[in-house]
Amino acid sequence: MVDAFVVSAAMLPMGKHRSSGYAGLAAPPARQALLDAGVERGDIDAVFCGHSFGGMLTGQRIAKELGLGGIPIVNTDNACSGGATALHLAQKSVAAGEHDIVLVVGVDKLTQFGGGTLPLVAEDPEVRQGMVMPALYAMRARRYLYERKAEPADLALVSVKARRHGAMNPFAQYQKEVDVDQVLSSRVIADPLTLLQCCPTGDGAAAVVVVSEKVFAAMGRPGMRIGASVLHSGTATSGTRNMLRPEISYHSAREAYAQAGITAADLDTVELHDAFSIAELVYYEALGLCEEGGSLEFLRSGETTFGGSVVVNPSGGLLSKGHPVGASGVAQVVEMFWQLTGVAGDRQVPDAKIALTHVTGGGISGFDHGACAVHIFERAD
Amino acid sequence: MTLLEPLPDLEEIRALNPDGTELLGSRCDSCGSGFFPRRQLCFECGADALRDVELGHRGVLYSYSRVELSSARPTPYTLGYVDLDNGVRVLADISVPEDLLVPDLPVALTTDPAGKWSFAPAVNPAEETDEN
Ligand SMILES: [Zn+2]
């Protein structure tokens, strides 16, 4: 197997880019990633494009803008994991020796829905019953508060940290700090989750270039090696499920650690799927960043912010940076690329060498989540 | 060559018997798994002949949320996961006064005059017996 490397990364500042379509959103970061990598259009072997709501041939519409064609272009839809799924396929194709230089794009435009919760597919019985993503996470939060004897103010601490990080990120949709009172007094979306505990609606696009070891060596520029790339679906069950121990993230993370030959303790920084405040606490445990039952203390101790042992969501995470679903998996990788190559500016994690990204995609009954992708990256010079 | 037929959609979350008293689900005779709502394939063991069963009235509220913003339904409404006594987890409307809502609350199936089903606090079976 050949190692795969990320050699360049670019993204749009996330926000409400109402006047742009999918191609308009994705073309600038895709073009920038190619320029930064020093790759000519004719050198690209394949394009993998992740999105959820882009419609037919989203990747081809983007490629057309760039004058790319005559190569395999594959579109992946895995809800919030769409972008990470595209990276997974790119890594696999390079590792298998099929391609040497691959463009990975993630893009979505949520302003097209005019607000409200993300539309889920009504073929699903729980969706027909009224399930929406905030409700799912709210039930997880309610159970967490009950079992862990925690308070809504504890959940709010996640949003406060996310906003503090996002305030240092010019690419974040929200760049203003908030305090616990502001989080708790914002509008209730699905109790106990308030507006500032839910990721915002927005548009965005991100792109990275993935190359083989041979090409990476010839380029002679800093990048990151993809140490692990894991994609899982949930497992169906009609019975009970512990919502505080999401099995899909738990298993995906452990498989990724085994693939990369590291443990959670080796990680310097993590971008995890904090679509809602409660998610970050639950995923600390699922990813093994702290012991089971220890997430609240772990957050309070400051171990997951700057100066701590593992900086979680230095970008501000989905809560602050924004979450155009199909783009997020790639945007996380862009942030980790900037961190591991030392160009993250005010929010630089000092001497970051090993990073993890984690993104799930939910929205159907019987599964913990529909999809989960975990990647581990190592700085490579 | 087998001439296959598609699985028809079962009726919209058809929860109740005509007399309005029971949640209808499916049971797999091969592995014993129970399902709600009704389905035709068992995703636990792969069997393809499930039979309709009544799932019982009682369960425990695993968690819940009052939803104030939703693209799925007019708001507000309260949803919860109810773990039925037979091990099946059901997403259901919860009609419990807010001050009584708590995880692990024993709940029972109820219907309003319009026939809309939900779960409400369970009456203690012992009390029911006393009333009889
Ligand atoms: Zn079965």
Short mmCIF file of C-alpha atoms and ligand atoms in Angstrom, two decimals:
data_model
loop_
_atom_site.label_atom_id
_atom_site.label_comp_id
_atom_site.label_asym_id
_atom_site.label_seq_id
_atom_site.Cartn_x
_atom_site.Cartn_y
_atom_site.Cartn_z
CA MET A 1 0.00 0.00 0.00
CA VAL A 2 1.16 3.52 -0.87
CA ASP A 3 0.92 6.35 1.64
CA ALA A 4 -1.31 9.29 0.74
CA PHE A 5 -0.47 12.89 1.60
CA VAL A 6 -2.40 16.14 1.76
CA VAL A 7 -0.25 18.83 0.12
CA SER A 8 -2.55 21.84 -0.03
CA ALA A 9 -5.79 23.05 1.50
CA ALA A 10 -8.17 25.97 1.00
CA MET A 11 -11.67 26.98 2.03
CA LEU A 12 -14.13 29.83 1.77
CA PRO A 13 -14.95 31.79 4.88
CA MET A 14 -18.19 30.15 5.95
CA GLY A 15 -21.34 32.26 5.93
CA LYS A 16 -24.50 33.03 4.05
CA HIS A 17 -23.26 33.31 0.48
CA ARG A 18 -26.71 33.69 -1.04
CA SER A 19 -25.64 34.97 -4.43
CA SER A 20 -23.46 31.95 -5.25
CA GLY A 21 -24.42 28.50 -6.48
CA TYR A 22 -22.53 25.28 -5.79
CA ALA A 23 -19.97 25.80 -8.54
CA GLY A 24 -19.42 29.39 -7.45
CA LEU A 25 -18.87 28.34 -3.86
CA ALA A 26 -16.47 25.51 -4.61
CA ALA A 27 -14.43 26.83 -7.52
CA PRO A 28 -12.34 29.38 -5.56
CA PRO A 29 -11.06 26.96 -2.88
CA ALA A 30 -10.58 24.18 -5.46
CA ARG A 31 -8.57 26.53 -7.68
CA GLN A 32 -6.55 27.82 -4.72
CA ALA A 33 -5.73 24.28 -3.57
CA LEU A 34 -4.42 23.44 -7.05
CA LEU A 35 -2.37 26.66 -7.19
CA ASP A 36 -0.89 26.08 -3.73
CA ALA A 37 0.06 22.53 -4.66
CA GLY A 38 1.64 23.74 -7.87
CA VAL A 39 -0.46 21.26 -9.79
CA GLU A 40 -1.48 21.86 -13.39
CA ARG A 41 -5.05 21.04 -14.37
CA GLY A 42 -3.81 18.29 -16.67
CA ASP A 43 -2.01 16.59 -13.79
CA ILE A 44 -5.23 15.84 -11.89
CA ASP A 45 -6.14 12.15 -12.07
CA ALA A 46 -9.57 12.30 -10.39
CA VAL A 47 -11.98 14.52 -8.45
CA PHE A 48 -13.98 13.36 -5.44
CA CYS A 49 -16.76 15.73 -4.40
CA GLY A 50 -18.76 15.46 -1.19
CA HIS A 51 -22.10 17.24 -0.75
CA SER A 52 -25.60 16.57 0.52
CA PHE A 53 -27.93 18.97 -1.25
CA GLY A 54 -26.08 19.90 -4.45
CA GLY A 55 -28.16 17.84 -6.83
CA MET A 56 -26.94 15.86 -9.82
CA LEU A 57 -23.31 16.13 -10.99
CA THR A 58 -22.21 18.67 -8.41
CA GLY A 59 -18.54 17.73 -8.81
CA GLN A 60 -18.75 18.01 -12.59
CA ARG A 61 -20.32 21.47 -12.35
CA ILE A 62 -17.37 22.56 -10.21
CA ALA A 63 -14.85 20.87 -12.52
CA LYS A 64 -16.34 22.70 -15.47
CA GLU A 65 -15.59 26.03 -13.81
CA LEU A 66 -11.97 24.98 -13.49
CA GLY A 67 -11.71 23.54 -16.97
CA LEU A 68 -11.14 20.05 -15.59
CA GLY A 69 -12.48 17.04 -17.43
CA GLY A 70 -11.87 13.76 -19.10
CA ILE A 71 -11.12 12.14 -15.73
CA PRO A 72 -13.18 10.24 -13.16
CA ILE A 73 -15.33 12.60 -11.10
CA VAL A 74 -17.22 10.93 -8.26
CA ASN A 75 -19.90 12.55 -6.13
CA THR A 76 -20.51 11.31 -2.59
CA ASP A 77 -23.52 12.01 -0.42
CA ASN A 78 -23.27 10.79 3.16
CA ALA A 79 -25.11 13.60 4.95
CA CYS A 80 -22.62 15.52 7.13
CA SER A 81 -19.95 12.93 6.30
CA GLY A 82 -20.11 13.58 2.54
CA GLY A 83 -16.89 15.58 2.38
CA ALA A 84 -14.99 13.19 4.62
CA THR A 85 -16.27 10.31 2.51
CA ALA A 86 -14.80 12.00 -0.57
CA LEU A 87 -11.44 12.22 1.20
CA HIS A 88 -11.74 8.57 2.22
CA LEU A 89 -12.26 7.54 -1.42
CA ALA A 90 -9.37 9.74 -2.52
CA GLN A 91 -7.06 8.20 0.08
CA LYS A 92 -8.12 4.70 -0.93
CA SER A 93 -7.55 5.37 -4.64
CA VAL A 94 -4.07 6.78 -4.00
CA ALA A 95 -3.19 4.03 -1.54
CA ALA A 96 -4.27 1.44 -4.10
CA GLY A 97 -1.98 2.98 -6.69
CA GLU A 98 -4.87 4.00 -8.95
CA HIS A 99 -4.18 7.72 -8.84
CA ASP A 100 -1.24 9.99 -8.02
CA ILE A 101 -2.91 13.40 -7.74
CA VAL A 102 -6.53 13.80 -6.63
CA LEU A 103 -8.65 16.86 -5.92
CA VAL A 104 -11.10 16.54 -3.01
CA VAL A 105 -13.92 19.05 -2.67
CA GLY A 106 -16.66 19.44 -0.06
CA VAL A 107 -19.49 21.88 -0.61
CA ASP A 108 -23.02 22.71 0.52
CA LYS A 109 -25.40 25.60 0.43
CA LEU A 110 -27.92 25.52 3.27
CA THR A 111 -29.33 29.01 2.70
CA GLN A 112 -31.27 27.47 -0.20
CA PHE A 113 -33.72 26.12 2.42
CA GLY A 114 -34.54 29.52 3.87
CA GLY A 115 -33.88 28.59 7.50
CA GLY A 116 -35.34 26.07 9.93
CA THR A 117 -33.97 22.62 10.61
CA LEU A 118 -32.22 20.54 7.97
CA PRO A 119 -34.80 18.74 5.81
CA LEU A 120 -34.55 15.00 6.41
CA VAL A 121 -35.96 12.28 4.18
CA ALA A 122 -39.61 11.65 5.03
CA GLU A 123 -39.42 8.03 3.88
CA ASP A 124 -38.06 7.39 7.37
CA PRO A 125 -40.72 6.67 10.00
CA GLU A 126 -39.04 8.70 12.76
CA VAL A 127 -38.77 11.67 10.43
CA ARG A 128 -42.50 11.36 9.70
CA GLN A 129 -43.03 11.34 13.45
CA GLY A 130 -41.27 14.70 13.73
CA MET A 131 -37.63 13.82 14.23
CA VAL A 132 -35.19 16.60 13.37
CA MET A 133 -31.48 16.70 14.17
CA PRO A 134 -31.79 19.16 17.09
CA ALA A 135 -34.40 16.86 18.67
CA LEU A 136 -32.11 13.85 18.39
CA TYR A 137 -29.23 15.66 20.07
CA ALA A 138 -31.59 17.25 22.58
CA MET A 139 -32.66 13.79 23.71
CA ARG A 140 -29.03 12.84 23.99
CA ALA A 141 -28.46 15.99 26.04
CA ARG A 142 -31.44 15.32 28.30
CA ARG A 143 -30.18 11.84 29.04
CA TYR A 144 -26.67 13.19 29.68
CA LEU A 145 -27.93 15.79 32.15
CA TYR A 146 -29.92 13.09 33.92
CA GLU A 147 -27.26 10.38 34.13
CA ARG A 148 -24.30 12.67 34.79
CA LYS A 149 -26.15 15.00 37.16
CA ALA A 150 -25.09 17.92 35.01
CA GLU A 151 -26.78 21.29 34.41
CA PRO A 152 -27.70 23.08 31.16
CA ALA A 153 -24.94 25.58 32.07
CA ASP A 154 -22.45 22.73 31.67
CA LEU A 155 -23.58 22.21 28.07
CA ALA A 156 -23.26 25.93 27.46
CA LEU A 157 -19.55 25.76 28.28
CA VAL A 158 -19.02 23.92 25.00
CA SER A 159 -20.52 26.80 23.04
CA VAL A 160 -18.49 29.32 25.03
CA LYS A 161 -15.26 27.49 24.15
CA ALA A 162 -16.27 27.12 20.51
CA ARG A 163 -17.00 30.83 20.20
CA ARG A 164 -13.72 31.74 21.91
CA HIS A 165 -11.85 29.64 19.35
CA GLY A 166 -13.98 30.93 16.46
CA ALA A 167 -13.20 34.51 17.44
CA MET A 168 -9.60 33.78 16.37
CA ASN A 169 -10.64 32.29 13.02
CA PRO A 170 -11.26 34.63 10.08
CA PHE A 171 -12.90 31.69 8.24
CA ALA A 172 -15.56 31.18 10.94
CA GLN A 173 -19.20 32.15 10.46
CA TYR A 174 -19.30 33.46 14.06
CA GLN A 175 -16.29 35.42 15.26
CA LYS A 176 -17.69 36.88 18.47
CA GLU A 177 -17.27 35.46 21.97
CA VAL A 178 -20.31 34.68 24.11
CA ASP A 179 -20.78 33.82 27.80
CA VAL A 180 -22.84 31.13 29.50
CA ASP A 181 -25.76 33.47 30.17
CA GLN A 182 -25.98 34.48 26.53
CA VAL A 183 -25.95 30.82 25.47
CA LEU A 184 -28.67 29.82 27.92
CA SER A 185 -30.89 32.83 27.28
CA SER A 186 -30.87 32.41 23.51
CA ARG A 187 -34.02 30.99 21.91
CA VAL A 188 -34.91 27.37 22.71
CA ILE A 189 -34.65 25.13 19.65
CA ALA A 190 -35.29 21.72 21.24
CA ASP A 191 -34.96 21.80 24.97
CA PRO A 192 -32.45 21.74 26.61
CA LEU A 193 -30.63 22.98 23.51
CA THR A 194 -30.77 26.71 22.78
CA LEU A 195 -29.91 28.47 19.53
CA LEU A 196 -26.29 29.09 20.53
CA GLN A 197 -25.87 25.37 21.18
CA CYS A 198 -26.80 24.52 17.59
CA CYS A 199 -24.56 24.96 14.56
CA PRO A 200 -25.67 27.79 12.29
CA THR A 201 -27.18 27.58 8.82
CA GLY A 202 -24.63 28.55 6.24
CA ASP A 203 -22.86 27.95 2.96
CA GLY A 204 -19.32 26.85 2.38
CA ALA A 205 -16.78 24.94 0.39
CA ALA A 206 -13.35 23.49 1.04
CA ALA A 207 -10.78 21.65 -1.02
CA VAL A 208 -7.57 19.68 -0.56
CA VAL A 209 -5.14 18.01 -2.92
CA VAL A 210 -4.15 14.43 -2.08
CA VAL A 211 -1.06 12.87 -3.67
CA SER A 212 0.94 9.68 -3.57
CA GLU A 213 4.21 9.38 -1.68
CA LYS A 214 6.21 9.56 -4.93
CA VAL A 215 4.58 12.85 -5.91
CA PHE A 216 4.85 14.20 -2.38
CA ALA A 217 8.58 13.54 -2.29
CA ALA A 218 9.05 15.23 -5.67
CA MET A 219 7.08 18.29 -4.56
CA GLY A 220 9.38 18.92 -1.62
CA ARG A 221 6.87 20.92 0.37
CA PRO A 222 5.36 20.49 3.84
CA GLY A 223 2.15 18.54 4.14
CA MET A 224 0.55 15.81 6.16
CA ARG A 225 0.43 12.07 5.80
CA ILE A 226 -2.98 10.44 6.07
CA GLY A 227 -2.21 7.95 8.84
CA ALA A 228 -5.73 6.55 8.99
CA SER A 229 -8.93 6.86 6.99
CA VAL A 230 -11.97 5.05 8.37
CA LEU A 231 -15.56 5.14 7.16
CA HIS A 232 -18.36 3.27 8.93
CA SER A 233 -22.11 3.17 8.73
CA GLY A 234 -24.24 2.70 11.80
CA THR A 235 -25.61 -0.68 12.81
CA ALA A 236 -29.36 -1.14 12.78
CA THR A 237 -31.12 -2.11 15.97
CA SER A 238 -34.78 -2.07 16.91
CA GLY A 239 -33.94 -2.25 20.59
CA THR A 240 -32.52 0.11 23.16
CA ARG A 241 -29.38 2.11 22.57
CA ASN A 242 -27.17 4.06 24.95
CA MET A 243 -27.19 7.55 23.47
CA LEU A 244 -24.16 8.52 25.55
CA ARG A 245 -22.04 5.80 23.95
CA PRO A 246 -22.43 6.29 20.20
CA GLU A 247 -21.11 3.01 18.89
CA ILE A 248 -20.36 4.22 15.36
CA SER A 249 -17.96 6.93 16.54
CA TYR A 250 -16.50 4.67 19.21
CA HIS A 251 -15.66 1.89 16.76
CA SER A 252 -14.52 4.19 13.95
CA ALA A 253 -12.08 5.95 16.27
CA ARG A 254 -10.60 2.73 17.61
CA GLU A 255 -10.13 1.38 14.11
CA ALA A 256 -8.42 4.65 13.13
CA TYR A 257 -6.03 4.52 16.09
CA ALA A 258 -5.11 0.95 15.17
CA GLN A 259 -4.57 1.91 11.53
CA ALA A 260 -2.34 4.85 12.46
CA GLY A 261 -0.55 2.96 15.21
CA ILE A 262 -1.21 5.66 17.78
CA THR A 263 -3.42 6.21 20.81
CA ALA A 264 -5.73 9.09 21.65
CA ALA A 265 -3.05 10.39 24.00
CA ASP A 266 -0.77 11.07 21.01
CA LEU A 267 -3.17 13.62 19.48
CA ASP A 268 -2.23 17.29 19.61
CA THR A 269 -5.46 18.61 18.15
CA VAL A 270 -8.87 17.31 17.04
CA GLU A 271 -11.72 18.62 14.92
CA LEU A 272 -14.81 16.70 16.03
CA HIS A 273 -18.45 16.83 15.01
CA ASP A 274 -19.87 19.42 17.44
CA ALA A 275 -23.08 20.06 15.51
CA PHE A 276 -24.70 20.61 18.92
CA SER A 277 -23.08 21.39 22.28
CA ILE A 278 -23.85 17.96 23.77
CA ALA A 279 -22.10 16.23 20.88
CA GLU A 280 -18.68 17.47 21.92
CA LEU A 281 -19.03 16.03 25.43
CA VAL A 282 -20.27 12.69 24.19
CA TYR A 283 -17.54 12.49 21.54
CA TYR A 284 -14.72 13.23 24.02
CA GLU A 285 -15.59 9.85 25.45
CA ALA A 286 -16.36 8.06 22.19
CA LEU A 287 -13.02 9.15 20.71
CA GLY A 288 -11.23 8.10 23.89
CA LEU A 289 -9.91 11.59 24.61
CA CYS A 290 -11.03 11.05 28.20
CA GLU A 291 -12.42 8.10 30.13
CA GLU A 292 -16.08 7.14 29.94
CA GLY A 293 -18.03 9.37 32.31
CA GLY A 294 -15.25 11.94 32.47
CA SER A 295 -16.24 14.35 29.70
CA LEU A 296 -17.61 17.19 31.79
CA GLU A 297 -14.58 17.30 34.07
CA PHE A 298 -12.36 17.04 30.99
CA LEU A 299 -14.01 20.12 29.46
CA ARG A 300 -13.94 22.08 32.72
CA SER A 301 -10.27 21.28 33.29
CA GLY A 302 -9.29 23.23 30.18
CA GLU A 303 -7.53 20.23 28.64
CA THR A 304 -9.43 20.71 25.36
CA THR A 305 -8.57 24.35 24.75
CA PHE A 306 -5.32 26.22 24.10
CA GLY A 307 -2.75 25.26 26.74
CA GLY A 308 -4.45 21.90 27.31
CA SER A 309 -3.33 18.44 26.28
CA VAL A 310 -5.46 18.23 23.13
CA VAL A 311 -6.99 21.34 21.57
CA VAL A 312 -10.44 20.32 20.37
CA ASN A 313 -11.96 22.33 17.52
CA PRO A 314 -9.34 25.09 17.34
CA SER A 315 -11.28 26.42 14.31
CA GLY A 316 -14.33 27.07 16.47
CA GLY A 317 -15.89 23.81 15.35
CA LEU A 318 -19.21 23.48 13.64
CA LEU A 319 -20.85 25.57 16.39
CA SER A 320 -18.76 28.60 15.53
CA LYS A 321 -17.08 28.00 12.20
CA GLY A 322 -20.38 26.85 10.64
CA HIS A 323 -21.65 23.59 9.20
CA PRO A 324 -22.58 23.47 5.52
CA VAL A 325 -22.96 19.74 5.91
CA GLY A 326 -21.20 18.23 2.88
CA ALA A 327 -18.37 20.77 3.15
CA SER A 328 -17.60 20.22 6.83
CA GLY A 329 -15.61 17.00 6.51
CA VAL A 330 -13.17 18.69 4.13
CA ALA A 331 -13.14 21.98 6.05
CA GLN A 332 -12.02 20.07 9.14
CA VAL A 333 -9.12 18.67 7.12
CA VAL A 334 -8.23 22.15 5.89
CA GLU A 335 -8.00 23.36 9.49
CA MET A 336 -5.80 20.41 10.46
CA PHE A 337 -3.58 21.07 7.44
CA TRP A 338 -3.10 24.67 8.54
CA GLN A 339 -2.42 23.52 12.11
CA LEU A 340 0.09 20.81 11.18
CA THR A 341 1.92 23.03 8.70
CA GLY A 342 2.11 25.83 11.28
CA VAL A 343 0.16 28.54 9.44
CA ALA A 344 -2.97 28.72 11.64
CA GLY A 345 -2.14 32.21 12.93
CA ASP A 346 -3.70 33.33 16.23
CA ARG A 347 -5.25 29.94 16.83
CA GLN A 348 -2.10 27.92 16.10
CA VAL A 349 -1.75 24.87 18.36
CA PRO A 350 1.95 25.02 19.28
CA ASP A 351 4.04 22.38 17.54
CA ALA A 352 1.03 20.33 16.44
CA LYS A 353 2.21 17.06 14.87
CA ILE A 354 -0.72 14.61 15.03
CA ALA A 355 -4.35 15.49 14.40
CA LEU A 356 -7.71 13.74 14.10
CA THR A 357 -10.92 14.69 12.32
CA HIS A 358 -14.30 13.13 13.09
CA VAL A 359 -17.62 13.69 11.38
CA THR A 360 -20.90 11.79 11.58
CA GLY A 361 -24.02 12.00 9.45
CA GLY A 362 -27.38 11.25 10.98
CA GLY A 363 -31.03 11.43 10.17
CA ILE A 364 -32.44 7.91 9.89
CA SER A 365 -34.05 5.71 12.51
CA GLY A 366 -32.55 2.50 13.82
CA PHE A 367 -28.97 3.71 13.33
CA ASP A 368 -26.83 5.59 15.82
CA HIS A 369 -25.85 7.70 12.81
CA GLY A 370 -25.94 6.90 9.12
CA ALA A 371 -22.23 7.46 8.61
CA CYS A 372 -19.06 8.30 10.49
CA ALA A 373 -15.65 9.16 9.09
CA VAL A 374 -12.46 9.45 11.16
CA HIS A 375 -9.11 10.55 9.76
CA ILE A 376 -5.73 10.81 11.44
CA PHE A 377 -2.99 13.04 10.04
CA GLU A 378 0.70 13.31 10.79
CA ARG A 379 2.89 16.26 9.93
CA ALA A 380 5.23 15.43 7.06
CA ASP A 381 8.12 17.54 5.76
CA MET B 1 -34.85 -16.33 -12.43
CA THR B 2 -37.12 -15.13 -9.68
CA LEU B 3 -39.71 -12.53 -10.52
CA LEU B 4 -39.41 -10.17 -7.59
CA GLU B 5 -41.93 -7.67 -6.34
CA PRO B 6 -41.10 -4.46 -4.48
CA LEU B 7 -42.03 -4.11 -0.82
CA PRO B 8 -45.14 -1.93 -0.67
CA ASP B 9 -45.07 0.96 1.79
CA LEU B 10 -46.88 0.00 4.95
CA GLU B 11 -49.44 2.47 6.15
CA GLU B 12 -48.18 5.62 7.80
CA ILE B 13 -46.90 4.55 11.24
CA ARG B 14 -50.09 2.56 11.73
CA ALA B 15 -49.87 2.37 15.44
CA LEU B 16 -53.25 1.40 16.67
CA ASN B 17 -55.73 -1.37 16.41
CA PRO B 18 -59.15 -0.22 15.23
CA ASP B 19 -60.34 0.01 18.82
CA GLY B 20 -57.52 2.45 19.54
CA THR B 21 -55.80 0.55 22.29
CA GLU B 22 -52.60 -1.02 21.09
CA LEU B 23 -49.33 -0.25 19.32
CA LEU B 24 -48.93 -2.49 16.31
CA GLY B 25 -45.49 -3.69 15.40
CA SER B 26 -43.83 -6.70 13.85
CA ARG B 27 -42.16 -9.77 15.29
CA CYS B 28 -39.61 -11.98 13.56
CA ASP B 29 -40.31 -15.65 14.15
CA SER B 30 -36.76 -16.60 13.17
CA CYS B 31 -34.87 -14.52 15.75
CA GLY B 32 -37.58 -13.07 17.97
CA SER B 33 -36.77 -9.42 17.27
CA GLY B 34 -39.58 -6.91 17.63
CA PHE B 35 -39.99 -3.80 15.51
CA PHE B 36 -41.92 -0.57 15.45
CA PRO B 37 -43.35 0.57 13.15
CA ARG B 38 -44.33 -2.58 11.25
CA ARG B 39 -41.85 -3.88 8.70
CA GLN B 40 -41.49 -6.72 6.25
CA LEU B 41 -37.79 -7.60 6.55
CA CYS B 42 -35.94 -8.36 9.80
CA PHE B 43 -32.77 -6.28 9.90
CA GLU B 44 -31.43 -8.31 12.80
CA CYS B 45 -31.36 -11.72 11.04
CA GLY B 46 -32.44 -11.06 7.45
CA ALA B 47 -35.67 -13.06 7.55
CA ASP B 48 -38.42 -11.89 5.20
CA ALA B 49 -41.66 -12.99 6.81
CA LEU B 50 -42.54 -10.90 9.84
CA ARG B 51 -45.92 -11.04 11.49
CA ASP B 52 -47.97 -8.24 13.02
CA VAL B 53 -47.99 -8.18 16.79
CA GLU B 54 -49.28 -5.93 19.55
CA LEU B 55 -46.34 -4.35 21.31
CA GLY B 56 -47.93 -3.68 24.67
CA HIS B 57 -48.92 -0.50 26.47
CA ARG B 58 -46.10 0.10 28.84
CA GLY B 59 -42.56 1.28 28.84
CA VAL B 60 -40.03 3.68 30.29
CA LEU B 61 -39.18 7.12 28.92
CA TYR B 62 -35.50 6.99 27.91
CA SER B 63 -35.25 10.65 26.96
CA TYR B 64 -37.35 13.47 25.54
CA SER B 65 -37.32 16.97 24.13
CA ARG B 66 -39.83 19.72 23.54
CA VAL B 67 -39.17 20.77 19.96
CA GLU B 68 -39.63 24.48 19.25
CA LEU B 69 -38.16 24.64 15.73
CA SER B 70 -38.80 21.97 13.11
CA SER B 71 -39.04 21.49 9.39
CA ALA B 72 -40.92 18.24 9.98
CA ARG B 73 -44.05 19.35 11.87
CA PRO B 74 -45.79 22.41 13.28
CA THR B 75 -44.22 23.29 16.63
CA PRO B 76 -44.14 22.94 19.55
CA TYR B 77 -44.35 19.23 20.18
CA THR B 78 -42.68 16.85 22.60
CA LEU B 79 -40.94 13.74 21.33
CA GLY B 80 -39.42 10.98 23.38
CA TYR B 81 -37.86 7.57 23.09
CA VAL B 82 -39.94 5.03 24.98
CA ASP B 83 -38.33 1.68 25.77
CA LEU B 84 -41.24 -0.75 25.76
CA ASP B 85 -41.29 -3.62 28.22
CA ASN B 86 -40.50 -6.03 25.36
CA GLY B 87 -37.26 -4.21 24.48
CA VAL B 88 -38.41 -2.27 21.42
CA ARG B 89 -37.55 1.44 21.38
CA VAL B 90 -40.30 3.67 19.99
CA LEU B 91 -40.08 7.34 19.05
CA ALA B 92 -43.39 8.78 20.14
CA ASP B 93 -45.29 11.90 21.04
CA ILE B 94 -45.11 12.43 24.77
CA SER B 95 -48.13 13.93 26.50
CA VAL B 96 -46.76 14.47 29.97
CA PRO B 97 -47.07 17.75 31.88
CA GLU B 98 -43.70 19.49 31.73
CA ASP B 99 -43.14 19.40 35.50
CA LEU B 100 -43.53 15.61 35.52
CA LEU B 101 -41.12 14.96 32.65
CA VAL B 102 -38.03 13.05 33.70
CA PRO B 103 -35.99 10.25 32.10
CA ASP B 104 -36.88 6.76 33.31
CA LEU B 105 -40.49 7.82 33.96
CA PRO B 106 -42.84 4.83 33.58
CA VAL B 107 -45.22 5.64 30.74
CA ALA B 108 -48.17 4.01 29.03
CA LEU B 109 -49.83 4.30 25.66
CA THR B 110 -52.81 6.61 25.50
CA THR B 111 -55.07 8.03 22.80
CA ASP B 112 -56.96 11.28 22.72
CA PRO B 113 -60.58 11.57 21.49
CA ALA B 114 -59.30 12.26 17.97
CA GLY B 115 -57.48 8.93 18.01
CA LYS B 116 -53.99 10.47 18.18
CA TRP B 117 -51.66 8.24 20.14
CA SER B 118 -48.95 9.26 22.61
CA PHE B 119 -47.36 8.16 25.85
CA ALA B 120 -48.43 9.55 29.22
CA PRO B 121 -47.41 8.75 32.81
CA ALA B 122 -48.33 5.16 33.60
CA VAL B 123 -50.90 4.47 36.22
CA ASN B 124 -49.56 2.07 38.81
CA PRO B 125 -50.91 -1.42 37.91
CA ALA B 126 -51.68 -2.04 41.58
CA GLU B 127 -53.94 1.03 41.63
CA GLU B 128 -55.65 -0.17 38.49
CA THR B 129 -56.40 -3.45 40.25
CA ASP B 130 -57.76 -1.58 43.28
CA GLU B 131 -60.09 0.40 41.04
CA ASN B 132 -61.38 -2.82 39.57
ZN ZN C 1 -35.06 -11.92 12.67
#
